[in-house]
mmCIF file of C-alpha atoms and ligand atoms in Angstrom:
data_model
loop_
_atom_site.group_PDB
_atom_site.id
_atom_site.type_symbol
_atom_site.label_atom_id
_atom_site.label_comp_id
_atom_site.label_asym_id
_atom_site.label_seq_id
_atom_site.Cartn_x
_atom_site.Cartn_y
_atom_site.Cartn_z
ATOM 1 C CA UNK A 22 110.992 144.289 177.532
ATOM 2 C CA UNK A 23 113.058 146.114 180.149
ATOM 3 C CA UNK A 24 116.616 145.971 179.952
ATOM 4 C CA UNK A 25 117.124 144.385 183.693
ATOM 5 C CA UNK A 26 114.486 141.778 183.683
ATOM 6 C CA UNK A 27 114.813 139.841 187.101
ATOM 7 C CA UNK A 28 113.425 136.550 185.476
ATOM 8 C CA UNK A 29 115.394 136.809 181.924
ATOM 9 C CA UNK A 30 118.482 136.752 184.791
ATOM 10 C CA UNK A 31 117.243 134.297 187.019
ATOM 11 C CA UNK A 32 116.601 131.418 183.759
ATOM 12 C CA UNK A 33 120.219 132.846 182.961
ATOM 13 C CA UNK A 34 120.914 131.432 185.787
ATOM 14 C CA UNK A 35 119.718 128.363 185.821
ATOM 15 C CA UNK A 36 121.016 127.651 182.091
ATOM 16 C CA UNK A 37 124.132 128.223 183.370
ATOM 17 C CA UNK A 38 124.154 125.381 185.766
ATOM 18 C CA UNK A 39 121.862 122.990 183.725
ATOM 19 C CA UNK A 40 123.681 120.102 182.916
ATOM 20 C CA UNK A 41 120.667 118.752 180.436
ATOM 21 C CA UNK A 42 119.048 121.911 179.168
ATOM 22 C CA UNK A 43 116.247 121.037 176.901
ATOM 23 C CA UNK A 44 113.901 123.667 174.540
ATOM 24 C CA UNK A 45 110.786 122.878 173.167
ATOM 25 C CA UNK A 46 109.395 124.934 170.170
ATOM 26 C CA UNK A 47 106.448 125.738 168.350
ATOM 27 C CA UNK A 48 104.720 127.637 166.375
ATOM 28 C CA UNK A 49 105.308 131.344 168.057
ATOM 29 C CA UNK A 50 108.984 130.170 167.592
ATOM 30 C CA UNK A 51 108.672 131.829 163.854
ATOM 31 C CA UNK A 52 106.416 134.116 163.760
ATOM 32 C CA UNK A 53 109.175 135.982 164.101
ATOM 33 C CA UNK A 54 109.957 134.815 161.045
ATOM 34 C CA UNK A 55 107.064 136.233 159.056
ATOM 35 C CA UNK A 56 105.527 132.732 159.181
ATOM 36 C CA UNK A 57 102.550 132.802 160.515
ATOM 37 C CA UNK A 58 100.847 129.967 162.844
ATOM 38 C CA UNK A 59 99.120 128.105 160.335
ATOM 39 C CA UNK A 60 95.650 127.838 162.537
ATOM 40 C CA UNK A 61 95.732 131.443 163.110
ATOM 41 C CA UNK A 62 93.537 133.587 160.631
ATOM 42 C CA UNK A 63 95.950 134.395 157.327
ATOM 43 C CA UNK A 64 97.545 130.554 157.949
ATOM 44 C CA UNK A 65 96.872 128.119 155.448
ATOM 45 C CA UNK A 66 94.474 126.216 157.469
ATOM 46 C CA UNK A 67 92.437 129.073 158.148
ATOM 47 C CA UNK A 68 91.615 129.240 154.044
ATOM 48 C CA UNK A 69 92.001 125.396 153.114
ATOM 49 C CA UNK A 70 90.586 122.056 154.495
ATOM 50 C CA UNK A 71 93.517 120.414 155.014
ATOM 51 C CA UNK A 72 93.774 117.248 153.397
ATOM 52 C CA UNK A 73 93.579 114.496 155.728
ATOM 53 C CA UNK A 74 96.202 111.116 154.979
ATOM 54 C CA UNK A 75 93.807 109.006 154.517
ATOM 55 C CA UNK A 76 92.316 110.669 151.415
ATOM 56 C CA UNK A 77 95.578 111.444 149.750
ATOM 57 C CA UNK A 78 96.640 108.000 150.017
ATOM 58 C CA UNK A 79 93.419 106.716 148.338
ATOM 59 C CA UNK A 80 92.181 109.782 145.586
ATOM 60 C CA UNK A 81 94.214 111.580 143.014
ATOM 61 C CA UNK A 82 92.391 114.382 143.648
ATOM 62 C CA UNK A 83 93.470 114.600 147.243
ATOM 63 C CA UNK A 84 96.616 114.265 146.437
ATOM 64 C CA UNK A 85 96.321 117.499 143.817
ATOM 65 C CA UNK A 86 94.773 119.552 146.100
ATOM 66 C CA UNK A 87 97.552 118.614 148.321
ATOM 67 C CA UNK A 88 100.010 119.846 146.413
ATOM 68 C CA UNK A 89 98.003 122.975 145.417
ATOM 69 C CA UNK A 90 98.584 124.068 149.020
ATOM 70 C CA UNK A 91 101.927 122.325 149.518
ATOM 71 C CA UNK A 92 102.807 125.457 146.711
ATOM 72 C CA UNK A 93 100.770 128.047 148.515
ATOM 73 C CA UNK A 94 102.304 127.180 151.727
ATOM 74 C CA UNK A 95 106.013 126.857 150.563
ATOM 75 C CA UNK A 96 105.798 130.581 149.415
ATOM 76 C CA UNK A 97 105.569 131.228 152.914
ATOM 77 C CA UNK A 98 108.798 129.247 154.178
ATOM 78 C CA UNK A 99 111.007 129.798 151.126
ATOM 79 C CA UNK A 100 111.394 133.199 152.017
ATOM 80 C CA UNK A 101 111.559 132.998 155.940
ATOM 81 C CA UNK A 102 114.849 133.323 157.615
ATOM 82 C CA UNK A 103 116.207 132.516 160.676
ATOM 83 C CA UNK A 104 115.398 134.979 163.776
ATOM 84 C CA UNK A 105 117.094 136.297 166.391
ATOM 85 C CA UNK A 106 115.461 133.301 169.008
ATOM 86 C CA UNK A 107 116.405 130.732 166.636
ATOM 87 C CA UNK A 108 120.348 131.794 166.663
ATOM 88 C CA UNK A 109 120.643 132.207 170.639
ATOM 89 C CA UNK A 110 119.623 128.602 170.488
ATOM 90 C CA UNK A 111 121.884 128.023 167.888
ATOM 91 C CA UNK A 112 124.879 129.478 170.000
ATOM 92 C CA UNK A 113 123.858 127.952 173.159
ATOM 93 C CA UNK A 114 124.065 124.495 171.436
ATOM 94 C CA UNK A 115 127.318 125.478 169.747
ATOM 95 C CA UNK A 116 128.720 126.610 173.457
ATOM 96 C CA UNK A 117 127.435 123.267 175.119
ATOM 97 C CA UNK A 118 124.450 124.729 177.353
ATOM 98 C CA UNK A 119 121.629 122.885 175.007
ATOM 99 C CA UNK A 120 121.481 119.388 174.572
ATOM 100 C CA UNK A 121 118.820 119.749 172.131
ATOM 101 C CA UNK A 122 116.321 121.382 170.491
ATOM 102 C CA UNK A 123 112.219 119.238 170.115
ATOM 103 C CA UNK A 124 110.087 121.538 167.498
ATOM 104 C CA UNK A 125 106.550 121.110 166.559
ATOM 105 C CA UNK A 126 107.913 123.105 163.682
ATOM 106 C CA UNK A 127 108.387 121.990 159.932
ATOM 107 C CA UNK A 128 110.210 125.345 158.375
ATOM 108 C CA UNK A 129 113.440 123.986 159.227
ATOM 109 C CA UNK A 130 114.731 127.386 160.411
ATOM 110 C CA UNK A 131 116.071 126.357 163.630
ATOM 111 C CA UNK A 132 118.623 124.421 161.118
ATOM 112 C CA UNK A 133 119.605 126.818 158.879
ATOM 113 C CA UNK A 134 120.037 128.657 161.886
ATOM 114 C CA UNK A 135 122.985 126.296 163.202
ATOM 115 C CA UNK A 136 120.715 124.245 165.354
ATOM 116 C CA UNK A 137 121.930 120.838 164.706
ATOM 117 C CA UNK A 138 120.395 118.489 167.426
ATOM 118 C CA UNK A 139 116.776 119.105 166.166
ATOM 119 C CA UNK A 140 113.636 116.246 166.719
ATOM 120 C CA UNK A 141 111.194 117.402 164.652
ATOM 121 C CA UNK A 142 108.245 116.028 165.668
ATOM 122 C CA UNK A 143 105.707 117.055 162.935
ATOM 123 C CA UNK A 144 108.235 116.229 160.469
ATOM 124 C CA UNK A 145 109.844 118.706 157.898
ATOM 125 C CA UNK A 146 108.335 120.410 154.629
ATOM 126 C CA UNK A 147 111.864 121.036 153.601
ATOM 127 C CA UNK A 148 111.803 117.371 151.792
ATOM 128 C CA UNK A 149 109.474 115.196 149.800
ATOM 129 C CA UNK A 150 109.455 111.613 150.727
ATOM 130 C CA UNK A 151 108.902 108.611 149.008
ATOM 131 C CA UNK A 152 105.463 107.062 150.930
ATOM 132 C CA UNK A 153 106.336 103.624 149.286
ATOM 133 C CA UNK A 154 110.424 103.664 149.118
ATOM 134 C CA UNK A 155 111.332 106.858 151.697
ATOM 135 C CA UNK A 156 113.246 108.357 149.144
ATOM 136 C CA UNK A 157 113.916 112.149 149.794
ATOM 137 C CA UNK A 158 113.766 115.029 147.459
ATOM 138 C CA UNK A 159 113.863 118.649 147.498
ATOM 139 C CA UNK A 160 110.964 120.294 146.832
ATOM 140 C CA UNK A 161 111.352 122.799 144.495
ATOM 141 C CA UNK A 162 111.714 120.627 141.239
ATOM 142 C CA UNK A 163 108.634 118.732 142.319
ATOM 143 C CA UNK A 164 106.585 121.945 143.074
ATOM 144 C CA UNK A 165 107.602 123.355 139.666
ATOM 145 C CA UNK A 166 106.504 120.028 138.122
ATOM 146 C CA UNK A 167 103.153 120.378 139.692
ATOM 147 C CA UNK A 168 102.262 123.865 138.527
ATOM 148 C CA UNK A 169 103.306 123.293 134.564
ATOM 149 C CA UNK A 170 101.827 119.704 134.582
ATOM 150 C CA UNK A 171 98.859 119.719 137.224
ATOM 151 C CA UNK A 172 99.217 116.188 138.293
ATOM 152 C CA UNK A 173 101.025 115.156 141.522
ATOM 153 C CA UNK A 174 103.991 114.252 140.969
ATOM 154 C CA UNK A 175 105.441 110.385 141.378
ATOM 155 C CA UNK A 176 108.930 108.854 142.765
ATOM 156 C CA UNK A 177 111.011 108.701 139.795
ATOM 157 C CA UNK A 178 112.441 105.731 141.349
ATOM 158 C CA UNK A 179 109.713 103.412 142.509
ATOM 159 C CA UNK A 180 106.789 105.321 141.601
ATOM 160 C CA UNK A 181 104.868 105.654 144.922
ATOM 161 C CA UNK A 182 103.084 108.598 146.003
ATOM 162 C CA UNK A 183 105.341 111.900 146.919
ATOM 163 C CA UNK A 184 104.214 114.295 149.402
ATOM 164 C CA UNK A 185 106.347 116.397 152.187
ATOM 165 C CA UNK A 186 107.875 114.903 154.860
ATOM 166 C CA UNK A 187 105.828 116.696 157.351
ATOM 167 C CA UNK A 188 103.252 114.656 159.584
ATOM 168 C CA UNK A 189 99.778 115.085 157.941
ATOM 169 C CA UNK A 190 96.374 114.981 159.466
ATOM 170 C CA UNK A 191 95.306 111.498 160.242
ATOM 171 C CA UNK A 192 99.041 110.365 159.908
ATOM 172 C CA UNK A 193 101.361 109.208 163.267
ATOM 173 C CA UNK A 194 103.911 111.068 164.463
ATOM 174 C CA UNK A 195 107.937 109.367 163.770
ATOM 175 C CA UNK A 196 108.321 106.790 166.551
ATOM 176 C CA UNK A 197 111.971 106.988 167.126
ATOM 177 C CA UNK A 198 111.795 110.741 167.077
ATOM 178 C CA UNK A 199 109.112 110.838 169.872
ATOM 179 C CA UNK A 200 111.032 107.879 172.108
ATOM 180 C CA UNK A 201 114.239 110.384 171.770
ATOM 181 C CA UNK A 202 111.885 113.252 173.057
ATOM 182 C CA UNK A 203 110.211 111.237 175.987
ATOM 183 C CA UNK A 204 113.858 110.480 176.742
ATOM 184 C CA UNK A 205 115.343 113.805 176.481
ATOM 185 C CA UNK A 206 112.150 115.098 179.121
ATOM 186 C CA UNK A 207 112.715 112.616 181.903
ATOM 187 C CA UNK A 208 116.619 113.541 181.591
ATOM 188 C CA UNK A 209 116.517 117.028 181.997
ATOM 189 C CA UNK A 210 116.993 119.571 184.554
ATOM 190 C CA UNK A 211 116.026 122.057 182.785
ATOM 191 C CA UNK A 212 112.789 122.448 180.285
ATOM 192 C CA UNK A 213 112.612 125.431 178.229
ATOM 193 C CA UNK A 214 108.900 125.966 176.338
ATOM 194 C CA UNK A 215 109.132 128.804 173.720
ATOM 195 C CA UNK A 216 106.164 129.931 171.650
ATOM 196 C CA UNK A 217 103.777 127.289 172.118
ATOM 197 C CA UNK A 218 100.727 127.038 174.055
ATOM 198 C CA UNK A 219 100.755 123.593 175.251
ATOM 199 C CA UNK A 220 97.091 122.093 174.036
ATOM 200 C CA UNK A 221 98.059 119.647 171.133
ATOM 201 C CA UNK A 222 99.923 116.216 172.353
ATOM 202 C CA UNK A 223 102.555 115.773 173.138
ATOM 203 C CA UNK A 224 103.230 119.625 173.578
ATOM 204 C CA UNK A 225 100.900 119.286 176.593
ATOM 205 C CA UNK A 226 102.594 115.983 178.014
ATOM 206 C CA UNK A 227 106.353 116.335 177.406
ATOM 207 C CA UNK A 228 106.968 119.355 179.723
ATOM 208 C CA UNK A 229 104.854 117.895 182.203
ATOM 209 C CA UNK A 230 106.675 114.366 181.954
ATOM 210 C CA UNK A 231 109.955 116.768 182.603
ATOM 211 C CA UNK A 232 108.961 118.452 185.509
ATOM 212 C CA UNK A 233 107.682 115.368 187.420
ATOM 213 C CA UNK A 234 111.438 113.992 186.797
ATOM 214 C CA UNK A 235 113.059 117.052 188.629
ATOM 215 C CA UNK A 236 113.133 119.634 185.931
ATOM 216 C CA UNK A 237 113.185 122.913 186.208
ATOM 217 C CA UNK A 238 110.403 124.306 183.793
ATOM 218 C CA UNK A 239 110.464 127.327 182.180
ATOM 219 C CA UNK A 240 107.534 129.025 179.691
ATOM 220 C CA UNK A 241 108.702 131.866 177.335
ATOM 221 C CA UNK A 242 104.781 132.726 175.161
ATOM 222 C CA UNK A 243 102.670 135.423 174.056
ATOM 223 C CA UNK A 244 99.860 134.364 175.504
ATOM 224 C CA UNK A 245 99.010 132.041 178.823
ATOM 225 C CA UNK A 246 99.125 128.698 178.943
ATOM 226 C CA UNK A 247 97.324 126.280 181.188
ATOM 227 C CA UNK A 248 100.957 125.080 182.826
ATOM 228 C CA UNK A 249 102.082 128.488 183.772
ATOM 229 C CA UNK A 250 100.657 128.010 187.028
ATOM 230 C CA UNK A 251 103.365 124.767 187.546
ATOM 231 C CA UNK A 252 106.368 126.375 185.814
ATOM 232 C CA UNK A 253 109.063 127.855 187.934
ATOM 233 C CA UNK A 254 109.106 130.837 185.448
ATOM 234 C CA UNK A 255 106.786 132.640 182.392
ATOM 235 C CA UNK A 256 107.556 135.265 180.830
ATOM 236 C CA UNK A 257 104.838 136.701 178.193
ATOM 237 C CA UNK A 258 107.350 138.649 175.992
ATOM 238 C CA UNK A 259 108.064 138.179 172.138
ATOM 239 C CA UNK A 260 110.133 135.508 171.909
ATOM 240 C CA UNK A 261 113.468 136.811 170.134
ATOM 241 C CA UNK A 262 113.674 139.972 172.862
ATOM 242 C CA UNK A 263 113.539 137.357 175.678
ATOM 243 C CA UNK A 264 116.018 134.728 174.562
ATOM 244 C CA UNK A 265 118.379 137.710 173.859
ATOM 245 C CA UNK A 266 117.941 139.187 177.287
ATOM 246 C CA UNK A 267 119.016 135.839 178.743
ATOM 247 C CA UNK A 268 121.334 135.556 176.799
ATOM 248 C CA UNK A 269 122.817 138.877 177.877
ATOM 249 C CA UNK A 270 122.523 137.878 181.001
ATOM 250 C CA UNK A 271 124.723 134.938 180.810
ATOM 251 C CA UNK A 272 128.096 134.759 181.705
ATOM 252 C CA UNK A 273 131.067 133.560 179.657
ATOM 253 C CA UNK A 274 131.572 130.098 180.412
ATOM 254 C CA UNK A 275 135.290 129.370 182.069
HETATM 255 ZN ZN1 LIG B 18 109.798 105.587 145.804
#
C-alpha cells in the first residue's frame, strides 16, 4: 500500500461528509485476526460437515458432534484479538462518523474492539443460548463440561437444548436484526463493504439496496467482487493497511 493512495483520500473524503456512514463486514474482516474464513481450506468447514439445525434439533448425536466442533472451532476465536481494521472502526464510531457496524461475523472482535453498534447477522459464538427458554451462557463452562462428560450439555434452567448463538445451517437469520440492517442500507449515504465478497444473501442484496437509495458505495477486499463494477470505489488491499490509510487521511473533526 503506498503511503499517498488517491482513493484511501478520496473515501476519506467522503466519510468526512457522510452523515449516515454504514460498514458491512465479513469474513476477510479477521483474517487479520489469525481467524481464518471458515470455507477456506484450514477452516472448520473445510474438515467437518457442518451440522445442519435440523439434525441437532432431532438426534443426540448431532448435537455431540456439534459440540465436538463448537470446541475445535472456539480454539480458534479464544485466542484472536482485535486488529488494526476493527479499532479504526471502533474510533470512527466513538468520533461520530459510523452509525453502525452489520457483520456476517460471529468472533465478536469488532466488540471487544469498542465497536458498540454491531448487527450481527449470523449471530455470535461468544454465547450459548437456550433453544427452548433463550437463556444465555458463556461458553467456556459448557465446553469444559462437554469434553470431561461427552454428552451435550442441557439448560440448567429449563432443560432445552444448548448450542451457540450463532445462526446454523438450515436455521433463519434474527428478524429484527435483519429489518435494522435493511433500514440502516436505504438510510445511508455512505456504504462501506470490507472483506467480503458479496455471494451469500443478504451480503449480495444489502449494498445493492444502499446504492439504489443514493449511497455512495465503497468495496475494501482481497479479491474482486461481482459489484465492483457499480461501486464508486475498490480498493484490493489488506484490509487493516487500508482502513488505516483513510484514516490518516482524515481530518480532525471541528
Ligand atoms: Zn432453557
Amino acid at each position: 500500500m503506498t503511503i499517498d493512495n488517491p482513493i484511501a483520500e478520496q473515501i476519506a473524503g467522503w466519510l468526512q461528509t457522510a452523515q449516515e456512514a454504514v460498514v458491512f463486514t465479513g469474513a476477510g474482516m479477521s483474517t487479520e485476526s489469525g481467524i481464518p474464513d471458515f470455507r477456506s481450506p484450514g477452516g472448520v468447514w473445510a474438515k467437518y460437515q457442518p451440522v445442519m439445525f435440523q439434525d441437532f434439533v432431532s438426534s443426540d448425536a448431532a448435537r455431540r458432534e456439534y459440540w465436538r466442533q463448537k470446541c475445535e472451532a472456539h480454539g480458534e476465536f479464544g485466542a484472536a484479538r482485535p486488529n488494526t481494521g476493527h479499532k479504526v472502526l471502533a474510533n470512527w464510531e466513538a468520533a461520530g462518523r459510523l452509525r453502525a457496524v452489520i457483520t456476517q461475523n460471529i468472533d465478536g472482535l469488532h466488540q471487544a474492539a469498542g465497536s458498540r453498534r454491531v448487527l450481527e447477522l449470523h449471530g455470535t459464538a461468544m454465547e450459548i443460548v437456550c433453544l427452548s427458554c433463550e437463556r444465555r451462557f458463556e461458553p467456556e463452562p459448557m465446553m469444559a463440561a462437554f469434553r470431561e462428560t461427552g454428552t451435550a450439555p442441557h439448560c440448567e434452567a429449563c432443560g432445552g437444548y444448548l448450542k451457540s448463538a450463532t445462526v446454523s445451517f438450515g436455521q433463519s437469520l434474527p428478524e429484527a436484526v435483519l429489518a435494522e440492517a435493511w433500514q440502516l442500507a436505504r438510510k445511508s449515504d455512505l456504504f462501506l463493504v470490507l472483506g467480503s465478497s458479496l455471494v451469500v444473501e443478504p451480503a449480495a442484496s444489502l449494498p445493492r439496496f444502499a446504492r439504489q437509495h443514493g449511497a455512495r458505495l465503497v468495496i475494501i477486499n482481497r479479491d474482486p467482487t461481482e459489484q465492483d463494477a457499480t461501486a464508486q470505489a475498490v480498493l484490493h488491499e489488506p484490509l487493516g493497511a487500508a482502513l488505516a490509510e483513510i484514516d490518516r487521511s482524515l481530518q480532525p473533526r471541528a
